[in-house]
Tab-separated table of C-alpha atoms and ligand atoms in Angstrom:
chain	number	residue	atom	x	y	z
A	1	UNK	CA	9.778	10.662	24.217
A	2	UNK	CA	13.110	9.981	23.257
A	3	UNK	CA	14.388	12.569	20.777
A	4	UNK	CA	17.017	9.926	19.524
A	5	UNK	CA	14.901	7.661	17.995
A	6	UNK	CA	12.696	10.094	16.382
A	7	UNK	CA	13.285	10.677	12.724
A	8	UNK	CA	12.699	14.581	12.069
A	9	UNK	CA	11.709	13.174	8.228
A	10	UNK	CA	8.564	11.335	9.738
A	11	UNK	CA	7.315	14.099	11.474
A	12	UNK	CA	3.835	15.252	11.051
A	13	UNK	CA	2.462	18.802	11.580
A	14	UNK	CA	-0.048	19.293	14.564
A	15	UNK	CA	-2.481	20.083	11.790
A	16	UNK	CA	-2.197	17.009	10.231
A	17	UNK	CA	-1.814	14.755	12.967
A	18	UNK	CA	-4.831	16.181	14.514
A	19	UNK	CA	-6.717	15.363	10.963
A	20	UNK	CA	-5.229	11.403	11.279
A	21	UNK	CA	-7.764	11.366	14.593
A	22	UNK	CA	-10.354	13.179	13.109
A	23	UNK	CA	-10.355	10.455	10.163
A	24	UNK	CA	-9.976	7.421	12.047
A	25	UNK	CA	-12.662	5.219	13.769
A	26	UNK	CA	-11.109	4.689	17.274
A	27	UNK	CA	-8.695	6.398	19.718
A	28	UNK	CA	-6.967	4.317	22.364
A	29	UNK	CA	-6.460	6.219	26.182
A	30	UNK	CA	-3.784	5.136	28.554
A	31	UNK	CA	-3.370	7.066	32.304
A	32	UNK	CA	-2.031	6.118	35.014
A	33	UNK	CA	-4.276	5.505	38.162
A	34	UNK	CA	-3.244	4.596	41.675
A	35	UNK	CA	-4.391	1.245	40.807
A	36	UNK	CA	-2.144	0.654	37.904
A	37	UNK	CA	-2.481	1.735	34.031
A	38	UNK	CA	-5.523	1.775	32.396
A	39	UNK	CA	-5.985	1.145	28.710
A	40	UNK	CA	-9.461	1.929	27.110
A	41	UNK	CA	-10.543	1.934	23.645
A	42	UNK	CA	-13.199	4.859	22.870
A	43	UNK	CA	-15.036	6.383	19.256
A	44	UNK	CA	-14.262	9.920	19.872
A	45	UNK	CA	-14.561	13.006	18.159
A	46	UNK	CA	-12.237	15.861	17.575
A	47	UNK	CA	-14.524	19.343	18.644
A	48	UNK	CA	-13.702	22.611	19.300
A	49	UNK	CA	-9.776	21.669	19.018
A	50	UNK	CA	-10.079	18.852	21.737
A	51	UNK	CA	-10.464	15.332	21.722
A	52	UNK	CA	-14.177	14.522	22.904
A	53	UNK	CA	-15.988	11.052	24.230
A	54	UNK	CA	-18.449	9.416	26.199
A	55	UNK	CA	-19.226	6.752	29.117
A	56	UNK	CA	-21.313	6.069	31.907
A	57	UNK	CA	-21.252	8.041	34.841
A	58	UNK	CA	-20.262	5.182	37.090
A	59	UNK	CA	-17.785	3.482	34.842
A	60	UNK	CA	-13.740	3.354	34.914
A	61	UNK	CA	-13.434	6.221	32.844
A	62	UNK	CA	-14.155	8.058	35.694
A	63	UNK	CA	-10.612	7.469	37.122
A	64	UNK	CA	-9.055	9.558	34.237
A	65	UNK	CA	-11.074	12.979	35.050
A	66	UNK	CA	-8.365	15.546	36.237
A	67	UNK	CA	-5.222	12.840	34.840
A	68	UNK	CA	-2.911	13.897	32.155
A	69	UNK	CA	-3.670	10.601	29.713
A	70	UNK	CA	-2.033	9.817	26.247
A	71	UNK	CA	-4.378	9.358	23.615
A	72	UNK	CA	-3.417	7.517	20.135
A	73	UNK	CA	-4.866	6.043	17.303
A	74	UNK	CA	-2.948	5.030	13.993
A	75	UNK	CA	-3.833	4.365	10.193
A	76	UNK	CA	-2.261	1.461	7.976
A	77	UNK	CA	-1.312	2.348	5.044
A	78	UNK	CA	-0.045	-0.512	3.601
A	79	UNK	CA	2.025	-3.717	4.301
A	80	UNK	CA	4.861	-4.232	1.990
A	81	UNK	CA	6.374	-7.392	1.648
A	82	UNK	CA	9.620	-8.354	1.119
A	83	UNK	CA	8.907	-9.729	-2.611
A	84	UNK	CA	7.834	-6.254	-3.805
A	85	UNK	CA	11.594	-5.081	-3.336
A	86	UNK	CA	14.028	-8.350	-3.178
A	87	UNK	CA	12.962	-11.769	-5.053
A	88	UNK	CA	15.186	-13.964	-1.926
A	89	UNK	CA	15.708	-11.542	1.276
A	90	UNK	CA	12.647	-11.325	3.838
A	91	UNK	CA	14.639	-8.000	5.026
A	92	UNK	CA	12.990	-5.294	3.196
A	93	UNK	CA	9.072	-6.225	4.289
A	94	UNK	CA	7.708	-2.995	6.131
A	95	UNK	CA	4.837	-1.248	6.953
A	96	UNK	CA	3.577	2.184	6.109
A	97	UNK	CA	1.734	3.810	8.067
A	98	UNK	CA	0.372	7.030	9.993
A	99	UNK	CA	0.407	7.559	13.836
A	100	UNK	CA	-0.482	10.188	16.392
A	101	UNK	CA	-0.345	10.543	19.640
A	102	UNK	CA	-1.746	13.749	22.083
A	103	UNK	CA	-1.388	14.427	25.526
A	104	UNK	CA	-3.732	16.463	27.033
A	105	UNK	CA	-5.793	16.452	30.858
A	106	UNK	CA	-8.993	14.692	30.554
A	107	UNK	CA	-11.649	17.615	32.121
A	108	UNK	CA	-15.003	16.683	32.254
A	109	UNK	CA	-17.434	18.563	30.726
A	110	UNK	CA	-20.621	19.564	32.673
A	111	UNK	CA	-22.498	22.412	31.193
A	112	UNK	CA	-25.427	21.008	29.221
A	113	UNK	CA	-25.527	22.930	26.443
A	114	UNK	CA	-21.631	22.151	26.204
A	115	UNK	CA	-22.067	18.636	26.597
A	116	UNK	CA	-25.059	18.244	23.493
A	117	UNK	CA	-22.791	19.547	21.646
A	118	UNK	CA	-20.113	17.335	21.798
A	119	UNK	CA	-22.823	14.073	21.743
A	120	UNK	CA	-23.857	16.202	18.127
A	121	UNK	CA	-20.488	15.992	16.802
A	122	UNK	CA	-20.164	12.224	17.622
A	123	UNK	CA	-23.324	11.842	16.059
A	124	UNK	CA	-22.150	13.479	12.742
A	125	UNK	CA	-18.777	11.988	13.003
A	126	UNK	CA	-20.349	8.214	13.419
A	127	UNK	CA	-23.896	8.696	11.834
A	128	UNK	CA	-23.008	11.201	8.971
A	129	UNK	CA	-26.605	10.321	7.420
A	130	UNK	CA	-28.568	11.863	10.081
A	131	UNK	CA	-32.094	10.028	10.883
A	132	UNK	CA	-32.559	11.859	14.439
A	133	UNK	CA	-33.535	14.627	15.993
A	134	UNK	CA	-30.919	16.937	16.649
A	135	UNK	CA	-29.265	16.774	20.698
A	136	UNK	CA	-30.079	20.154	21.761
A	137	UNK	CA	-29.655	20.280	26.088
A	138	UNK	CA	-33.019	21.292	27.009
A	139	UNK	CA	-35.302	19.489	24.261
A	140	UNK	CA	-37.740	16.823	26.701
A	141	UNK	CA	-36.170	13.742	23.873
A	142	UNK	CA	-32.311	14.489	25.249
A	143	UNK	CA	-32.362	16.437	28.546
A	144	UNK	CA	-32.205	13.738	31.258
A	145	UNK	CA	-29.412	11.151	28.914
A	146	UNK	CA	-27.245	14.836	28.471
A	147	UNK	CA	-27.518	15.026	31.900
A	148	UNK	CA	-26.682	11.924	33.205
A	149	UNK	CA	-24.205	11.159	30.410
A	150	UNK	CA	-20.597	11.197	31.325
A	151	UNK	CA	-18.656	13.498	28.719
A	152	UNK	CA	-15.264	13.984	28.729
A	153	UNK	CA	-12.922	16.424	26.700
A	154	UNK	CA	-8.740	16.299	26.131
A	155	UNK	CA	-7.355	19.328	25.367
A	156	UNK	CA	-4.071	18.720	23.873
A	157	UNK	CA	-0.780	19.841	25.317
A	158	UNK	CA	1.144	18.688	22.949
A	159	UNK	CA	0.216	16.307	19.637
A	160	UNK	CA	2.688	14.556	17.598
A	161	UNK	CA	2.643	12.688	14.728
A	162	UNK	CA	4.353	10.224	12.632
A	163	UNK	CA	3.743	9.241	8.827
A	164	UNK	CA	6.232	6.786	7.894
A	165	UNK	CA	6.087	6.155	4.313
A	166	UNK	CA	9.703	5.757	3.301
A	167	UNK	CA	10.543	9.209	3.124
A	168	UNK	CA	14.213	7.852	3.838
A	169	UNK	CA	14.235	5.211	1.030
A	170	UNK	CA	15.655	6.255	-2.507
A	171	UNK	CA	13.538	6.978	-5.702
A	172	UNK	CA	14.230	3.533	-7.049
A	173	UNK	CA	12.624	2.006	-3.689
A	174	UNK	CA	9.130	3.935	-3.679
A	175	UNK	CA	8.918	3.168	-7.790
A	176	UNK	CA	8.824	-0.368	-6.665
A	177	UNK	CA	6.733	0.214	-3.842
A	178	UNK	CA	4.611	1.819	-6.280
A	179	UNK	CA	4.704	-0.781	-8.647
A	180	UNK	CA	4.080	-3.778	-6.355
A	181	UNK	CA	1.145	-2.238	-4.797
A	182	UNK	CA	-0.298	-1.364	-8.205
A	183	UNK	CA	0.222	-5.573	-9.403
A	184	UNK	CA	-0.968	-6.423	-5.716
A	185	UNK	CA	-4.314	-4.506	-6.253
A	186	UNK	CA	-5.222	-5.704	-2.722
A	187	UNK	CA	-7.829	-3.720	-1.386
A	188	UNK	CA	-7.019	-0.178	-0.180
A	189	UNK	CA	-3.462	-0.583	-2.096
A	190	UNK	CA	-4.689	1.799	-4.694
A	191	UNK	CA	-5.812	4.632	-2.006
A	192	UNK	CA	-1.833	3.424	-0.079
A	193	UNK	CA	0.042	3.933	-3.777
A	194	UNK	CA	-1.623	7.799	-4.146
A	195	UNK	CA	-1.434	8.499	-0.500
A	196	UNK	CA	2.555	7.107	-0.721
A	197	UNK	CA	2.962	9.021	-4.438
A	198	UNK	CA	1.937	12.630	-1.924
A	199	UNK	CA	4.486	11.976	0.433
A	200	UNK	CA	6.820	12.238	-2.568
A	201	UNK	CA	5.797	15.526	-4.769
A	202	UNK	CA	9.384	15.725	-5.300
A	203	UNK	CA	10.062	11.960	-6.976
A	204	UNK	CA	9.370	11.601	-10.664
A	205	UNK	CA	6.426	10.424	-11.518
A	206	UNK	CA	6.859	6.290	-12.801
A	207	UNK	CA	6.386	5.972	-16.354
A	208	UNK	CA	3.769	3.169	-15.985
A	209	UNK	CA	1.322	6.663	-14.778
A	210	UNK	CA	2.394	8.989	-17.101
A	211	UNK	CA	-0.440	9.753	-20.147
A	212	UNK	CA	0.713	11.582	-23.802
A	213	UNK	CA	0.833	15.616	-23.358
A	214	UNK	CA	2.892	15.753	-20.165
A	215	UNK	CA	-0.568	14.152	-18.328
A	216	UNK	CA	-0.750	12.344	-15.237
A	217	UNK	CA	-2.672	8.612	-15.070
A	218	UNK	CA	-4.355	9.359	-11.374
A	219	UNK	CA	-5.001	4.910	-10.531
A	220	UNK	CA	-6.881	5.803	-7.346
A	221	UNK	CA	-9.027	9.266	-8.294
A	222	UNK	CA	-11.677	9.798	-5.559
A	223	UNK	CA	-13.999	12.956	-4.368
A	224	UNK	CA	-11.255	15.238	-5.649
A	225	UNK	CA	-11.827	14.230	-8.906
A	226	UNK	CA	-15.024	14.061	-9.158
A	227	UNK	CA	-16.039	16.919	-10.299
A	228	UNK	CA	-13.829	17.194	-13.153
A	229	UNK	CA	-14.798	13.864	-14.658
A	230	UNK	CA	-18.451	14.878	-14.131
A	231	UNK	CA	-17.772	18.485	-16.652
A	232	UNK	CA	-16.532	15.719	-18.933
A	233	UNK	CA	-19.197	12.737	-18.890
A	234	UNK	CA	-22.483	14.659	-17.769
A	235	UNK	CA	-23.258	16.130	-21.144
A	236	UNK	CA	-22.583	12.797	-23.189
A	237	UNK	CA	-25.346	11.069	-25.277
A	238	UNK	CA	-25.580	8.159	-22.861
A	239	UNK	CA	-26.009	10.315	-19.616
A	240	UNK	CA	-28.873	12.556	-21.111
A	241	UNK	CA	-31.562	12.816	-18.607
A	242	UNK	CA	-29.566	11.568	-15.296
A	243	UNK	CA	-28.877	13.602	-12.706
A	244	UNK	CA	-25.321	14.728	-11.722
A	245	UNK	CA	-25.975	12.487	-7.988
A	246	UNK	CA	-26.363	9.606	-9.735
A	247	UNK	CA	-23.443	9.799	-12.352
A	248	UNK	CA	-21.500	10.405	-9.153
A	249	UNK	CA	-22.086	7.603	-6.965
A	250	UNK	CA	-21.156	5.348	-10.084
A	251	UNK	CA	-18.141	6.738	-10.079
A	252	UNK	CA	-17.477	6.197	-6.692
A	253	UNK	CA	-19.194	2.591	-6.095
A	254	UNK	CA	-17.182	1.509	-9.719
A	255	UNK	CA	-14.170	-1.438	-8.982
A	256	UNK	CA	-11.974	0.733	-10.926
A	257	UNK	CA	-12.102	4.424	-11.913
A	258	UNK	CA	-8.910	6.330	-13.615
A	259	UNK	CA	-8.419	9.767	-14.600
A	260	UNK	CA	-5.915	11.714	-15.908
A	261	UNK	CA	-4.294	15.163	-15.091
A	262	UNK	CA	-2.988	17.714	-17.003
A	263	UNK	CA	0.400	19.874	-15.223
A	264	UNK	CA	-2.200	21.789	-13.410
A	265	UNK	CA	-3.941	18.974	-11.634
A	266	UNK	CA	-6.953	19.799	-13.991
A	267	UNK	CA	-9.289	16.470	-14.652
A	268	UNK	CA	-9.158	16.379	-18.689
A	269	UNK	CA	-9.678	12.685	-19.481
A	270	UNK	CA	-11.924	9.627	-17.331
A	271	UNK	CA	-13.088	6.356	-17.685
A	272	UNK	CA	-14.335	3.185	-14.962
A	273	UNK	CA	-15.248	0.075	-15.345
A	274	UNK	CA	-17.181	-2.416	-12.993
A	275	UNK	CA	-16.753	-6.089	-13.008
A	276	UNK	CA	-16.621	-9.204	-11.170
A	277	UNK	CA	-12.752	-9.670	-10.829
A	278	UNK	CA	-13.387	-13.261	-12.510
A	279	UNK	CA	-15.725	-13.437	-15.410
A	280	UNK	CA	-16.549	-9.718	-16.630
A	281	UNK	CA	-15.651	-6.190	-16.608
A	282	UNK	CA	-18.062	-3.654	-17.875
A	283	UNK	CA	-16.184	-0.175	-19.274
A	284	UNK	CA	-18.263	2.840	-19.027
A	285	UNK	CA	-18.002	6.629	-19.032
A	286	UNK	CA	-15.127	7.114	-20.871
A	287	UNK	CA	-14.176	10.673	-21.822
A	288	UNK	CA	-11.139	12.952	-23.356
A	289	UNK	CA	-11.373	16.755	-23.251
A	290	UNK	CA	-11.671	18.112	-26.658
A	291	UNK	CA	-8.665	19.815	-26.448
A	292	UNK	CA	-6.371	16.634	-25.568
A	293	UNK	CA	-8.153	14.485	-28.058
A	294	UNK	CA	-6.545	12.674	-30.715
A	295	UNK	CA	-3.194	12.894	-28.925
A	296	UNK	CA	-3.470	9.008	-27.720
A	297	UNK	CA	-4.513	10.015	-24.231
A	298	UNK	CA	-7.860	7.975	-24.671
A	299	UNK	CA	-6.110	5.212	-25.708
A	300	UNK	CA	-3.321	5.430	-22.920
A	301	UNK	CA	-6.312	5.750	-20.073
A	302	UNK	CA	-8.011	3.046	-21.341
A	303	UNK	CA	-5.059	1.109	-22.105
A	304	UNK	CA	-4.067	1.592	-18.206
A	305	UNK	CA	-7.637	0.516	-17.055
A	306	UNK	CA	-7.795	-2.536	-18.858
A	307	UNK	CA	-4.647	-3.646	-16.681
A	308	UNK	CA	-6.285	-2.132	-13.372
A	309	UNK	CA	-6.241	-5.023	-10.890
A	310	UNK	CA	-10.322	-5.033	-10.536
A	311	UNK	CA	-10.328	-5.250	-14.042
A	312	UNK	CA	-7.043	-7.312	-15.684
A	313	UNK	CA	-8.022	-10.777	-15.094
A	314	UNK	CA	-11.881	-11.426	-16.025
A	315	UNK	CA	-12.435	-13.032	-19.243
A	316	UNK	CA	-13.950	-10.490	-21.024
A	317	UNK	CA	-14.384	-7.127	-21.158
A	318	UNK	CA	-17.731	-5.398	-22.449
A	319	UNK	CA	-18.704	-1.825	-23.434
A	320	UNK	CA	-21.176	-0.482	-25.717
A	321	UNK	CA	-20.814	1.969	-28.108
A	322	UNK	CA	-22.639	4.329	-30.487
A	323	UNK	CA	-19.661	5.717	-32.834
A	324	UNK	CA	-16.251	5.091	-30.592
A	325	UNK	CA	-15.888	1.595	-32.780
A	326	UNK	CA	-12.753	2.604	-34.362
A	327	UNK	CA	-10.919	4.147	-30.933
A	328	UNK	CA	-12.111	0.929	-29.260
A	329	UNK	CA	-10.886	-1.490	-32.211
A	330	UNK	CA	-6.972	0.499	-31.156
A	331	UNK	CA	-7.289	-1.466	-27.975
A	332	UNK	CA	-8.901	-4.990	-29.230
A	333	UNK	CA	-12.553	-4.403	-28.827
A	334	UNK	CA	-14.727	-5.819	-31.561
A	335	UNK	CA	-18.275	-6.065	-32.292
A	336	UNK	CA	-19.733	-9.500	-31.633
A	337	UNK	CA	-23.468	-10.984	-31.861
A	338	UNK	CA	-25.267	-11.773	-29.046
A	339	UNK	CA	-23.540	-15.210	-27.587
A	340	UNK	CA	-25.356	-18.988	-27.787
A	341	UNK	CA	-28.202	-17.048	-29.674
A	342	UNK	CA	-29.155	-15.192	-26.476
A	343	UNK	CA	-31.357	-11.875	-26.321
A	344	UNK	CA	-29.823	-9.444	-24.073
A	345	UNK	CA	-32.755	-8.524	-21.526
A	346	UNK	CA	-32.910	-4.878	-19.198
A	347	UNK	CA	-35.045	-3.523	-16.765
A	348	UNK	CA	-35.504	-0.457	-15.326
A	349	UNK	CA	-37.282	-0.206	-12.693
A	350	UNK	CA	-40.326	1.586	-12.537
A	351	UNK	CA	-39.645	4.021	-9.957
A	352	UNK	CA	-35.953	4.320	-10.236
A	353	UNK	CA	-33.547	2.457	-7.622
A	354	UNK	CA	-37.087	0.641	-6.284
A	355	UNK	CA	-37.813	-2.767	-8.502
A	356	UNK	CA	-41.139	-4.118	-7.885
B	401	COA	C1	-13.613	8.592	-28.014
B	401	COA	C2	-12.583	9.347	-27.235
B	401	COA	C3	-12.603	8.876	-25.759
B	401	COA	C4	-11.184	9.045	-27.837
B	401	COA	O1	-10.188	9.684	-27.065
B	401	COA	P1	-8.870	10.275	-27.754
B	401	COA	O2	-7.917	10.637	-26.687
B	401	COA	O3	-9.234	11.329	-28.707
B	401	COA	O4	-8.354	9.010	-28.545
B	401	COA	P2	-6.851	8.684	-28.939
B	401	COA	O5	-6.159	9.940	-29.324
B	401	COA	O6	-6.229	7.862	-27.880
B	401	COA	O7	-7.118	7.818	-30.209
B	401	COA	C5	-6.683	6.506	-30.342
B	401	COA	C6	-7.056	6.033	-31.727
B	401	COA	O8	-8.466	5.962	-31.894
B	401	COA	C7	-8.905	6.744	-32.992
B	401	COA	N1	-10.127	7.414	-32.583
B	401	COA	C8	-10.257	8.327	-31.627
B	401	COA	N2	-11.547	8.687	-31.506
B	401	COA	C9	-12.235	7.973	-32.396
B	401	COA	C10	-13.614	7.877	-32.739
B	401	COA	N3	-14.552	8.598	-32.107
B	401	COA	N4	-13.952	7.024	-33.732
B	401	COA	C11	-13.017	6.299	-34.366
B	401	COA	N5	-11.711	6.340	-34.081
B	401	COA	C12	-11.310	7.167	-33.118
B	401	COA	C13	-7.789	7.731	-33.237
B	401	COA	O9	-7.769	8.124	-34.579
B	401	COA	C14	-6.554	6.973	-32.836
B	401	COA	O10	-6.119	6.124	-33.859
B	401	COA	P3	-4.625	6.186	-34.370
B	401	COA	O11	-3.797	5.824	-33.167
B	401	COA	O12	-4.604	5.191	-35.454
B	401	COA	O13	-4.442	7.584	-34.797
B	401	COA	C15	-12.788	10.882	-27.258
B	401	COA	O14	-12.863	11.261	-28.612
B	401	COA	C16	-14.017	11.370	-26.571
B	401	COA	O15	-13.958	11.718	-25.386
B	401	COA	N6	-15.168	11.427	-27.266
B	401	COA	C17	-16.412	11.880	-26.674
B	401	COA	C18	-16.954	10.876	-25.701
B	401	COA	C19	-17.119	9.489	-26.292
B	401	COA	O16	-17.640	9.311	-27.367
B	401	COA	N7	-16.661	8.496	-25.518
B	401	COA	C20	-16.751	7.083	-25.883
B	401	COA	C21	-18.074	6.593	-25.535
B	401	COA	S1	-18.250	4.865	-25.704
């Protein structure tokens, strides 16, 4: 490595650099063999604080046992082009991004029970759902593949990482990264703008995301969040009856979901919509805690997720409600009869999530 070109302010922990491999799909080995480099692209798994994967027994990956390799895999974050920064120089396009590299021997690993457990962990890393038995050594399903299997495990010996996501650029630069990712709405720019907004606890927040009441306008909530916007939407008239799962996965499978935050991170207002980026967008779920209500924070979060880019350029957006008319009339809404004198139809189906 050369220490000149590396930029302390990029630097990851070991910690987190070893979480960037346990999150992404593949890891990329390089070693050097007496007959030249060797490149290979493996799913691993990170397991008892090494880097783990498998091969044949008679295949190349043989020449790395007993080699010091370097092992690397990376994470896009987001491409930025030029236009988000400067309307006429190409100059500032860039890419965020995470990267990590490890160095480490490449020992294989022979005991059985050792080497189940490592094929387990790849399992759960790359099948999270189950749907097998579990690879125990000595059960009759496994014994002879754990056997003949070719497992190998890196321990690292030294792990860096680097997260570049402008941590040298100025305030006024990440507000219009912010911004330009947030009018993109390309997928996975949402997920870049919170995982960019992190890297920055110390910027202000941009006063497109800030709510009434010193709250926070979270554009890209996920699992985090989930449970406070479930304390606020489970025990509402139109959720009576369905279980907590259920309300959850909506959340998560809806185009666009927003919270917002209070100064201590709590959850205290929610709403998500689901549409078809074109014709219609469908709001449901939409929530204030009591105690922030009637301070306009309803109104800013829904005013915020009607310009959400899953959601700001269908023709119409739909809701129903039982007794919200007036907060909804605030933002537009109003109540119209059924269109070209049609009937709106439902089903449900009669064992739920299995039409017949
Ligand atoms: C409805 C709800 C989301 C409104 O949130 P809120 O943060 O209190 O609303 P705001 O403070 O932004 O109010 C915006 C405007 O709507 C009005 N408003 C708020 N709630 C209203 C209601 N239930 N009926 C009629 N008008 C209402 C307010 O008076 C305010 O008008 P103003 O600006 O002229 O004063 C909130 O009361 C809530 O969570 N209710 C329980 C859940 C619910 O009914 N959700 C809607 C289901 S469709």
């Amino acid at each position: 490595m050369l220490r000149g070109m590396w930029d302390d302010r990029f630097e990851m922990s070991e910690a987190e650099a070893l979480e960037v491999f346990r999150h992404t799909g593949v890891l990329r080995l390089a070693v050097a063999t007496p007959k030249g480099p060797l490149l290979r692209t493996v799913d691993g798994v990170v397991h008892d604080g090494a880097l783990c994967f498998h091969g044949g027994d008679q295949g190349e990956k043989l020449a790395m046992l007993g080699r010091e390799v370097m092992v690397t895999t990376d994470h896009t974050v987001a491409h930025l082009p030029s236009w988000f920064f400067d309307e006429r120089r190409a100059c500032p396009a860039t890419t965020y991004y995470r990267s990590v590299h490890l160095r480490g021997r490449a020992e294989r690993v022979d005991e059985p029970a050792a080497k189940a457990a490592v094929l387990q962990a790849l399992m759960e890393r790359f099948q999270p759902e189950g749907g097998h038995q579990r690879i125990e050594a000595h059960d009759p399903l496994y014994a002879s593949v754990v056997d003949k299997l070719l497992v190998v495990r890196v321990r690292p010996l030294s792990i860096q990482g680097k997260a570049k996501l402008g941590q040298h650029k100025g305030a006024r630069t990440i507000a219009k990264a912010l911004h330009g990712l947030w009018q993109r709405g390309a997928p996975g720019d949402l997920a870049a703008l919170r995982i960019i907004r992190e890297a920055h606890p110390q910027r202000p927040t941009p006063p497109w995301m800030r709510g009434p009441a010193g709250t926070l306008l979270e554009v890209a909530p996920d699992e985090r969040e989930l449970p406070g916007a479930l304390a606020l939407v489970e025990g509402e008239y139109w959720n009576v009856g369905v279980e907590a799962s259920r309300i959850a996965r909506a959340h998560l499978a809806s185009s666009a979901w927003m919270v917002a935050r209070d100064e201590l991170g709590q959850v205290v207002a929610t709403a998500r919509a689901m549409g078809d980026d074109a014709q219609a967008a469908w709001i449901h779920d939409v929530a204030v805690h009591p105690r922030y209500r009637g301070r306009g924070l309803g109104q800013a979060l829904v005013g915020r997720l009607l310009d959400h880019p899953r959601v700001r350029g269908v023709r119409r957006v739909l809701l129903q409600t039982r007794d919200a008319q007036g907060f909804y009339a605030t933002l537009g809404f109003m109540a119209h009869p059924p269109r070209h004198d049609t009937l709106a139809l439902e089903r449900v189906p009669t064992e739920l999530g299995r039409p017949r």
